[in-house]
PDB file of C-alpha atoms in Angstrom:
ATOM      1  CA  GLY J   1     -42.691 -28.144  10.946  1.00  0.00           C
ATOM      2  CA  GLN J   2     -39.331 -27.547  12.197  1.00  0.00           C
ATOM      3  CA  ASN J   3     -37.470 -28.534  15.131  1.00  0.00           C
ATOM      4  CA  ILE J   4     -34.102 -26.357  16.109  1.00  0.00           C
ATOM      5  CA  ASP J   5     -31.823 -28.059  18.775  1.00  0.00           C
ATOM      6  CA  GLN J   6     -29.334 -25.865  20.436  1.00  0.00           C
ATOM      7  CA  PRO J   7     -27.506 -26.250  23.970  1.00  0.00           C
ATOM      8  CA  THR J   8     -28.984 -25.197  27.414  1.00  0.00           C
ATOM      9  CA  GLU J   9     -26.466 -23.443  28.608  1.00  0.00           C
ATOM     10  CA  MET J  10     -22.634 -22.648  27.939  1.00  0.00           C
ATOM     11  CA  THR J  11     -19.658 -20.763  30.220  1.00  0.00           C
ATOM     12  CA  ALA J  12     -16.612 -18.940  29.135  1.00  0.00           C
ATOM     13  CA  THR J  13     -13.995 -16.921  30.152  1.00  0.00           C
ATOM     14  CA  GLU J  14     -13.311 -13.742  29.842  1.00  0.00           C
ATOM     15  CA  GLY J  15     -11.228 -12.329  26.968  1.00  0.00           C
ATOM     16  CA  ALA J  16     -11.528 -16.124  25.302  1.00  0.00           C
ATOM     17  CA  ILE J  17     -13.814 -17.932  22.441  1.00  0.00           C
ATOM     18  CA  VAL J  18     -17.265 -19.516  22.107  1.00  0.00           C
ATOM     19  CA  GLN J  19     -18.572 -21.500  19.890  1.00  0.00           C
ATOM     20  CA  ILE J  20     -22.425 -21.797  20.182  1.00  0.00           C
ATOM     21  CA  ASN J  21     -23.750 -24.334  18.057  1.00  0.00           C
ATOM     22  CA  CYS J  22     -27.618 -24.681  16.414  1.00  0.00           C
ATOM     23  CA  THR J  23     -28.833 -28.004  14.448  1.00  0.00           C
ATOM     24  CA  TYR J  24     -32.910 -27.803  13.139  1.00  0.00           C
ATOM     25  CA  GLN J  25     -34.904 -29.331  10.490  1.00  0.00           C
ATOM     26  CA  THR J  26     -37.077 -28.247   8.584  1.00  0.00           C
ATOM     27  CA  SER J  27     -39.235 -28.677   5.823  1.00  0.00           C
ATOM     28  CA  GLY J  28     -38.905 -24.992   4.219  1.00  0.00           C
ATOM     29  CA  PHE J  29     -35.691 -22.810   5.057  1.00  0.00           C
ATOM     30  CA  ASN J  30     -35.854 -18.993   4.058  1.00  0.00           C
ATOM     31  CA  GLY J  31     -32.796 -18.015   6.369  1.00  0.00           C
ATOM     32  CA  LEU J  32     -31.348 -18.201   9.642  1.00  0.00           C
ATOM     33  CA  PHE J  33     -31.354 -15.799  12.558  1.00  0.00           C
ATOM     34  CA  TRP J  34     -29.430 -15.177  15.375  1.00  0.00           C
ATOM     35  CA  TYR J  35     -30.843 -13.175  18.226  1.00  0.00           C
ATOM     36  CA  GLN J  36     -29.231 -11.831  21.985  1.00  0.00           C
ATOM     37  CA  GLN J  37     -31.606 -11.826  24.472  1.00  0.00           C
ATOM     38  CA  HIS J  38     -31.162 -10.128  27.649  1.00  0.00           C
ATOM     39  CA  ALA J  39     -33.130 -11.009  30.591  1.00  0.00           C
ATOM     40  CA  GLY J  40     -36.385  -9.083  30.894  1.00  0.00           C
ATOM     41  CA  GLU J  41     -35.933  -7.513  27.308  1.00  0.00           C
ATOM     42  CA  ALA J  42     -36.330  -7.959  23.754  1.00  0.00           C
ATOM     43  CA  PRO J  43     -34.375  -9.962  21.379  1.00  0.00           C
ATOM     44  CA  THR J  44     -31.847  -8.391  19.078  1.00  0.00           C
ATOM     45  CA  PHE J  45     -30.772  -8.720  15.945  1.00  0.00           C
ATOM     46  CA  LEU J  46     -26.862 -10.800  15.585  1.00  0.00           C
ATOM     47  CA  SER J  47     -27.249 -12.088  12.179  1.00  0.00           C
ATOM     48  CA  TYR J  48     -28.693 -13.462   9.317  1.00  0.00           C
ATOM     49  CA  ASN J  49     -27.175 -16.626   6.918  1.00  0.00           C
ATOM     50  CA  VAL J  50     -28.997 -17.561   3.648  1.00  0.00           C
ATOM     51  CA  LEU J  51     -26.175 -19.090   2.226  1.00  0.00           C
ATOM     52  CA  ASP J  52     -23.778 -21.597   3.098  1.00  0.00           C
ATOM     53  CA  GLY J  53     -20.625 -20.079   4.906  1.00  0.00           C
ATOM     54  CA  LEU J  54     -18.880 -17.871   7.112  1.00  0.00           C
ATOM     55  CA  GLU J  55     -20.775 -14.327   7.765  1.00  0.00           C
ATOM     56  CA  GLU J  56     -18.500 -12.005  10.381  1.00  0.00           C
ATOM     57  CA  LYS J  57     -19.759  -8.916  11.675  1.00  0.00           C
ATOM     58  CA  GLY J  58     -16.900  -7.605  14.493  1.00  0.00           C
ATOM     59  CA  ARG J  59     -16.466  -9.655  17.400  1.00  0.00           C
ATOM     60  CA  PHE J  60     -19.408 -11.956  16.020  1.00  0.00           C
ATOM     61  CA  SER J  61     -19.663 -14.668  13.681  1.00  0.00           C
ATOM     62  CA  SER J  62     -22.512 -17.068  12.057  1.00  0.00           C
ATOM     63  CA  PHE J  63     -22.131 -19.855   9.745  1.00  0.00           C
ATOM     64  CA  LEU J  64     -24.845 -22.103   8.363  1.00  0.00           C
ATOM     65  CA  SER J  65     -24.453 -24.894   6.297  1.00  0.00           C
ATOM     66  CA  ARG J  66     -28.086 -25.935   4.233  1.00  0.00           C
ATOM     67  CA  SER J  67     -26.816 -29.156   3.829  1.00  0.00           C
ATOM     68  CA  LYS J  68     -26.758 -30.390   7.227  1.00  0.00           C
ATOM     69  CA  GLY J  69     -28.764 -27.859   9.446  1.00  0.00           C
ATOM     70  CA  TYR J  70     -26.384 -26.962  11.009  1.00  0.00           C
ATOM     71  CA  SER J  71     -25.285 -23.104  11.989  1.00  0.00           C
ATOM     72  CA  TYR J  72     -23.226 -21.740  14.734  1.00  0.00           C
ATOM     73  CA  LEU J  73     -22.571 -18.451  16.306  1.00  0.00           C
ATOM     74  CA  LEU J  74     -19.280 -17.629  17.424  1.00  0.00           C
ATOM     75  CA  LEU J  75     -18.153 -14.758  19.640  1.00  0.00           C
ATOM     76  CA  LYS J  76     -14.932 -13.510  20.063  1.00  0.00           C
ATOM     77  CA  GLU J  77     -12.818 -12.133  22.806  1.00  0.00           C
ATOM     78  CA  LEU J  78     -15.716 -12.017  24.902  1.00  0.00           C
ATOM     79  CA  GLN J  79     -16.831  -9.407  28.075  1.00  0.00           C
ATOM     80  CA  MET J  80     -19.200 -10.222  30.992  1.00  0.00           C
ATOM     81  CA  LYS J  81     -21.881  -7.540  29.241  1.00  0.00           C
ATOM     82  CA  ASP J  82     -21.941 -10.923  26.421  1.00  0.00           C
ATOM     83  CA  SER J  83     -24.265 -13.573  29.470  1.00  0.00           C
ATOM     84  CA  ALA J  84     -27.276 -13.565  27.884  1.00  0.00           C
ATOM     85  CA  SER J  85     -29.510 -15.788  26.062  1.00  0.00           C
ATOM     86  CA  TYR J  86     -28.365 -16.585  22.436  1.00  0.00           C
ATOM     87  CA  LEU J  87     -31.566 -17.496  20.354  1.00  0.00           C
ATOM     88  CA  CYS J  88     -31.051 -19.380  17.003  1.00  0.00           C
ATOM     89  CA  ALA J  89     -33.596 -18.677  15.312  1.00  0.00           C
ATOM     90  CA  LEU J  90     -35.352 -20.294  11.329  1.00  0.00           C
ATOM     91  CA  THR J  91     -37.632 -17.991   8.960  1.00  0.00           C
ATOM     92  CA  THR J  92     -40.157 -20.716   7.024  1.00  0.00           C
ATOM     93  CA  GLY J  93     -42.428 -18.971   3.715  1.00  0.00           C
ATOM     94  CA  GLY J  94     -44.262 -15.886   4.376  1.00  0.00           C
ATOM     95  CA  PHE J  95     -41.019 -14.568   7.241  1.00  0.00           C
ATOM     96  CA  LYS J  96     -42.761 -16.500   9.939  1.00  0.00           C
ATOM     97  CA  THR J  97     -40.226 -17.081  12.951  1.00  0.00           C
ATOM     98  CA  ILE J  98     -39.052 -19.642  14.745  1.00  0.00           C
ATOM     99  CA  PHE J  99     -37.253 -19.402  17.522  1.00  0.00           C
ATOM    100  CA  GLY J 100     -35.350 -22.118  19.199  1.00  0.00           C
ATOM    101  CA  ALA J 101     -34.793 -22.671  23.202  1.00  0.00           C
ATOM    102  CA  GLY J 102     -31.790 -20.201  23.411  1.00  0.00           C
ATOM    103  CA  THR J 103     -28.983 -21.220  25.085  1.00  0.00           C
ATOM    104  CA  ARG J 104     -27.944 -19.046  27.907  1.00  0.00           C
ATOM    105  CA  LEU J 105     -23.560 -18.124  28.256  1.00  0.00           C
ATOM    106  CA  PHE J 106     -22.476 -17.293  31.610  1.00  0.00           C
ATOM    107  CA  VAL J 107     -19.023 -15.507  30.880  1.00  0.00           C
ATOM    108  CA  LYS J 108     -17.225 -15.014  34.141  1.00  0.00           C
ATOM    109  CA  ALA J 109     -14.646 -13.376  35.288  1.00  0.00           C
TER     110      ALA J 109
ATOM    111  CA  GLY W   1     -32.717  -0.402  11.462  1.00  0.00           C
ATOM    112  CA  ALA W   2     -36.258   0.064  12.058  1.00  0.00           C
ATOM    113  CA  VAL W   3     -37.601   1.083  15.600  1.00  0.00           C
ATOM    114  CA  VAL W   4     -40.942  -0.760  16.963  1.00  0.00           C
ATOM    115  CA  SER W   5     -42.191   0.646  20.376  1.00  0.00           C
ATOM    116  CA  GLN W   6     -44.925  -0.787  22.584  1.00  0.00           C
ATOM    117  CA  HIS W   7     -46.990   0.398  25.557  1.00  0.00           C
ATOM    118  CA  PRO W   8     -47.579  -0.576  27.807  1.00  0.00           C
ATOM    119  CA  SER W   9     -44.153  -2.228  29.228  1.00  0.00           C
ATOM    120  CA  TRP W  10     -46.145  -3.550  31.977  1.00  0.00           C
ATOM    121  CA  VAL W  11     -49.318  -3.847  33.754  1.00  0.00           C
ATOM    122  CA  ILE W  12     -50.980  -5.508  37.068  1.00  0.00           C
ATOM    123  CA  CYS W  13     -54.224  -6.883  36.201  1.00  0.00           C
ATOM    124  CA  LYS W  14     -57.138  -8.967  38.521  1.00  0.00           C
ATOM    125  CA  SER W  15     -58.505 -12.340  37.339  1.00  0.00           C
ATOM    126  CA  GLY W  16     -61.646 -11.971  34.774  1.00  0.00           C
ATOM    127  CA  THR W  17     -60.288  -8.218  33.010  1.00  0.00           C
ATOM    128  CA  SER W  18     -59.073  -7.149  29.388  1.00  0.00           C
ATOM    129  CA  VAL W  19     -55.117  -6.191  28.858  1.00  0.00           C
ATOM    130  CA  LYS W  20     -54.696  -4.256  25.570  1.00  0.00           C
ATOM    131  CA  ILE W  21     -51.414  -4.268  24.776  1.00  0.00           C
ATOM    132  CA  GLU W  22     -50.394  -2.143  21.873  1.00  0.00           C
ATOM    133  CA  CYS W  23     -47.200  -1.978  18.749  1.00  0.00           C
ATOM    134  CA  ARG W  24     -46.309   0.806  16.691  1.00  0.00           C
ATOM    135  CA  SER W  25     -43.379   0.504  13.883  1.00  0.00           C
ATOM    136  CA  LEU W  26     -42.186   4.490  14.943  1.00  0.00           C
ATOM    137  CA  ASP W  27     -40.158   5.162  10.914  1.00  0.00           C
ATOM    138  CA  PHE W  28     -41.621   2.757   8.966  1.00  0.00           C
ATOM    139  CA  GLN W  29     -44.583   0.896   7.656  1.00  0.00           C
ATOM    140  CA  ALA W  30     -45.617  -2.152   8.171  1.00  0.00           C
ATOM    141  CA  THR W  31     -48.132  -4.734   6.794  1.00  0.00           C
ATOM    142  CA  THR W  32     -47.100  -7.916   8.745  1.00  0.00           C
ATOM    143  CA  MET W  33     -46.715  -7.102  12.523  1.00  0.00           C
ATOM    144  CA  PHE W  34     -45.946 -10.712  15.057  1.00  0.00           C
ATOM    145  CA  TRP W  35     -47.407 -11.610  18.651  1.00  0.00           C
ATOM    146  CA  TYR W  36     -44.578 -13.734  20.660  1.00  0.00           C
ATOM    147  CA  ARG W  37     -45.479 -14.893  23.959  1.00  0.00           C
ATOM    148  CA  GLN W  38     -42.149 -16.142  25.919  1.00  0.00           C
ATOM    149  CA  PHE W  39     -42.621 -17.947  29.916  1.00  0.00           C
ATOM    150  CA  PRO W  40     -39.574 -17.433  32.131  1.00  0.00           C
ATOM    151  CA  LYS W  41     -36.530 -19.469  30.511  1.00  0.00           C
ATOM    152  CA  GLN W  42     -38.453 -20.586  27.739  1.00  0.00           C
ATOM    153  CA  SER W  43     -38.180 -18.811  24.337  1.00  0.00           C
ATOM    154  CA  LEU W  44     -40.253 -16.584  22.358  1.00  0.00           C
ATOM    155  CA  MET W  45     -43.456 -18.779  21.152  1.00  0.00           C
ATOM    156  CA  LEU W  46     -45.228 -17.177  17.589  1.00  0.00           C
ATOM    157  CA  MET W  47     -48.891 -16.623  18.565  1.00  0.00           C
ATOM    158  CA  ALA W  48     -50.410 -15.014  15.439  1.00  0.00           C
ATOM    159  CA  THR W  49     -49.787 -13.076  12.486  1.00  0.00           C
ATOM    160  CA  SER W  50     -50.627  -9.491  12.402  1.00  0.00           C
ATOM    161  CA  ASN W  51     -52.227  -8.506   9.186  1.00  0.00           C
ATOM    162  CA  GLU W  52     -53.044  -4.556   8.333  1.00  0.00           C
ATOM    163  CA  GLY W  53     -56.881  -4.773   6.636  1.00  0.00           C
ATOM    164  CA  SER W  54     -56.986  -8.884   7.565  1.00  0.00           C
ATOM    165  CA  LYS W  55     -57.623 -11.201  10.295  1.00  0.00           C
ATOM    166  CA  ALA W  56     -54.720 -12.862  11.913  1.00  0.00           C
ATOM    167  CA  THR W  57     -53.397 -15.854  12.016  1.00  0.00           C
ATOM    168  CA  TYR W  58     -53.072 -17.771  14.318  1.00  0.00           C
ATOM    169  CA  GLU W  59     -51.175 -20.263  15.213  1.00  0.00           C
ATOM    170  CA  GLN W  60     -52.806 -23.851  16.641  1.00  0.00           C
ATOM    171  CA  GLY W  61     -53.116 -24.116  19.986  1.00  0.00           C
ATOM    172  CA  VAL W  62     -53.189 -20.116  20.231  1.00  0.00           C
ATOM    173  CA  GLU W  63     -57.279 -19.080  21.322  1.00  0.00           C
ATOM    174  CA  LYS W  64     -58.500 -16.724  18.630  1.00  0.00           C
ATOM    175  CA  ASP W  65     -61.353 -15.831  21.088  1.00  0.00           C
ATOM    176  CA  LYS W  66     -58.762 -14.997  24.393  1.00  0.00           C
ATOM    177  CA  PHE W  67     -56.040 -13.466  22.447  1.00  0.00           C
ATOM    178  CA  LEU W  68     -58.000 -10.870  20.023  1.00  0.00           C
ATOM    179  CA  ILE W  69     -55.771  -9.053  17.817  1.00  0.00           C
ATOM    180  CA  ASN W  70     -56.349  -5.592  15.154  1.00  0.00           C
ATOM    181  CA  HIS W  71     -54.137  -4.422  12.580  1.00  0.00           C
ATOM    182  CA  ALA W  72     -56.270  -1.330  11.677  1.00  0.00           C
ATOM    183  CA  SER W  73     -53.537   1.298  10.218  1.00  0.00           C
ATOM    184  CA  LEU W  74     -49.775   0.740   8.514  1.00  0.00           C
ATOM    185  CA  THR W  75     -48.329   1.338  12.190  1.00  0.00           C
ATOM    186  CA  LEU W  76     -50.319  -0.176  14.886  1.00  0.00           C
ATOM    187  CA  SER W  77     -51.105  -3.629  15.852  1.00  0.00           C
ATOM    188  CA  THR W  78     -52.883  -4.394  18.833  1.00  0.00           C
ATOM    189  CA  LEU W  79     -53.309  -7.437  21.268  1.00  0.00           C
ATOM    190  CA  THR W  80     -55.972  -7.752  23.852  1.00  0.00           C
ATOM    191  CA  VAL W  81     -56.179 -10.575  26.273  1.00  0.00           C
ATOM    192  CA  THR W  82     -59.879 -11.629  26.933  1.00  0.00           C
ATOM    193  CA  SER W  83     -60.368 -12.616  30.456  1.00  0.00           C
ATOM    194  CA  ALA W  84     -56.669 -12.767  31.271  1.00  0.00           C
ATOM    195  CA  HIS W  85     -56.126 -15.526  34.064  1.00  0.00           C
ATOM    196  CA  PRO W  86     -52.902 -16.049  35.884  1.00  0.00           C
ATOM    197  CA  GLU W  87     -51.458 -18.277  33.448  1.00  0.00           C
ATOM    198  CA  ASP W  88     -51.444 -15.199  31.301  1.00  0.00           C
ATOM    199  CA  SER W  89     -49.178 -13.672  33.078  1.00  0.00           C
ATOM    200  CA  SER W  90     -45.929 -13.525  30.694  1.00  0.00           C
ATOM    201  CA  PHE W  91     -43.429 -11.414  28.770  1.00  0.00           C
ATOM    202  CA  TYR W  92     -45.371 -10.598  25.549  1.00  0.00           C
ATOM    203  CA  ILE W  93     -43.188  -9.091  22.373  1.00  0.00           C
ATOM    204  CA  CYS W  94     -44.167  -7.837  19.182  1.00  0.00           C
ATOM    205  CA  SER W  95     -41.918  -7.589  15.779  1.00  0.00           C
ATOM    206  CA  ALA W  96     -42.822  -5.993  12.146  1.00  0.00           C
ATOM    207  CA  ARG W  97     -40.737  -7.006   9.312  1.00  0.00           C
ATOM    208  CA  ASP W  98     -39.914  -3.181   7.681  1.00  0.00           C
ATOM    209  CA  PRO W  99     -40.990  -3.761   3.740  1.00  0.00           C
ATOM    210  CA  ARG W 100     -38.332  -1.488   2.688  1.00  0.00           C
ATOM    211  CA  GLU W 101     -35.418  -3.909   3.386  1.00  0.00           C
ATOM    212  CA  GLY W 102     -36.924  -6.645   0.742  1.00  0.00           C
ATOM    213  CA  ARG W 103     -36.684  -9.616   0.928  1.00  0.00           C
ATOM    214  CA  THR W 104     -34.869  -9.830   4.161  1.00  0.00           C
ATOM    215  CA  ASP W 105     -37.225 -12.288   7.137  1.00  0.00           C
ATOM    216  CA  THR W 106     -35.197  -9.084   9.547  1.00  0.00           C
ATOM    217  CA  GLN W 107     -37.664  -8.783  12.194  1.00  0.00           C
ATOM    218  CA  TYR W 108     -37.460  -5.465  14.824  1.00  0.00           C
ATOM    219  CA  PHE W 109     -38.727  -6.459  18.313  1.00  0.00           C
ATOM    220  CA  GLY W 110     -40.699  -4.127  20.699  1.00  0.00           C
ATOM    221  CA  PRO W 111     -39.436  -4.286  23.996  1.00  0.00           C
ATOM    222  CA  GLY W 112     -42.314  -6.477  25.187  1.00  0.00           C
ATOM    223  CA  THR W 113     -44.504  -6.271  28.004  1.00  0.00           C
ATOM    224  CA  ARG W 114     -44.643  -7.389  30.808  1.00  0.00           C
ATOM    225  CA  LEU W 115     -48.291  -8.862  31.901  1.00  0.00           C
ATOM    226  CA  THR W 116     -48.869  -9.877  35.077  1.00  0.00           C
ATOM    227  CA  VAL W 117     -52.611 -11.412  36.140  1.00  0.00           C
ATOM    228  CA  LEU W 118     -53.196 -11.695  39.843  1.00  0.00           C
TER     229      LEU W 118
END
């Protein structure tokens, strides 16, 4: 089976940097995703890590350590619109994706 | 990226009725689609994997006779909630993988359907 842990809520200030951690246990691993979800909307893709290391995409970066079962999403230059839930998700065999409970990020002025 | 649509966006129905939700891949053919359910302030729970031309694969605890899935074409999967009850009220989201992207597991999500059962 799979188990994914991430903090329930975080608060950060506009313009700052925030790191959202995700730890996981899984019997099979194909890749790790981060999705952003605004209230009442479907998730949107942010990043995908298959190999260890840092993937950078604009203001968003994601890191993966497969040996430690650990990932983080780094958001720089926070904007008010970044207030959302951030979902850490694992893919196992058969392209099946299992989601963590999500971290609700509140960005304050 | 690939585009997935869902219809309807929201639906209100009476207890005991059945509701059908459609999920379409608009610019690609999806041999596999996924159905999720999300309760307020909770994460997405995978309900089933919909396979074109074959039976869906349901996750543990999901009643296949209650949540009927049909994937009759490469661009359409439907989820029918039969004899809906208030506890079935939820946000239902479908997703699809674009096979043109090779081995990537990236899924593209539909906008979701909010079901309210009175």
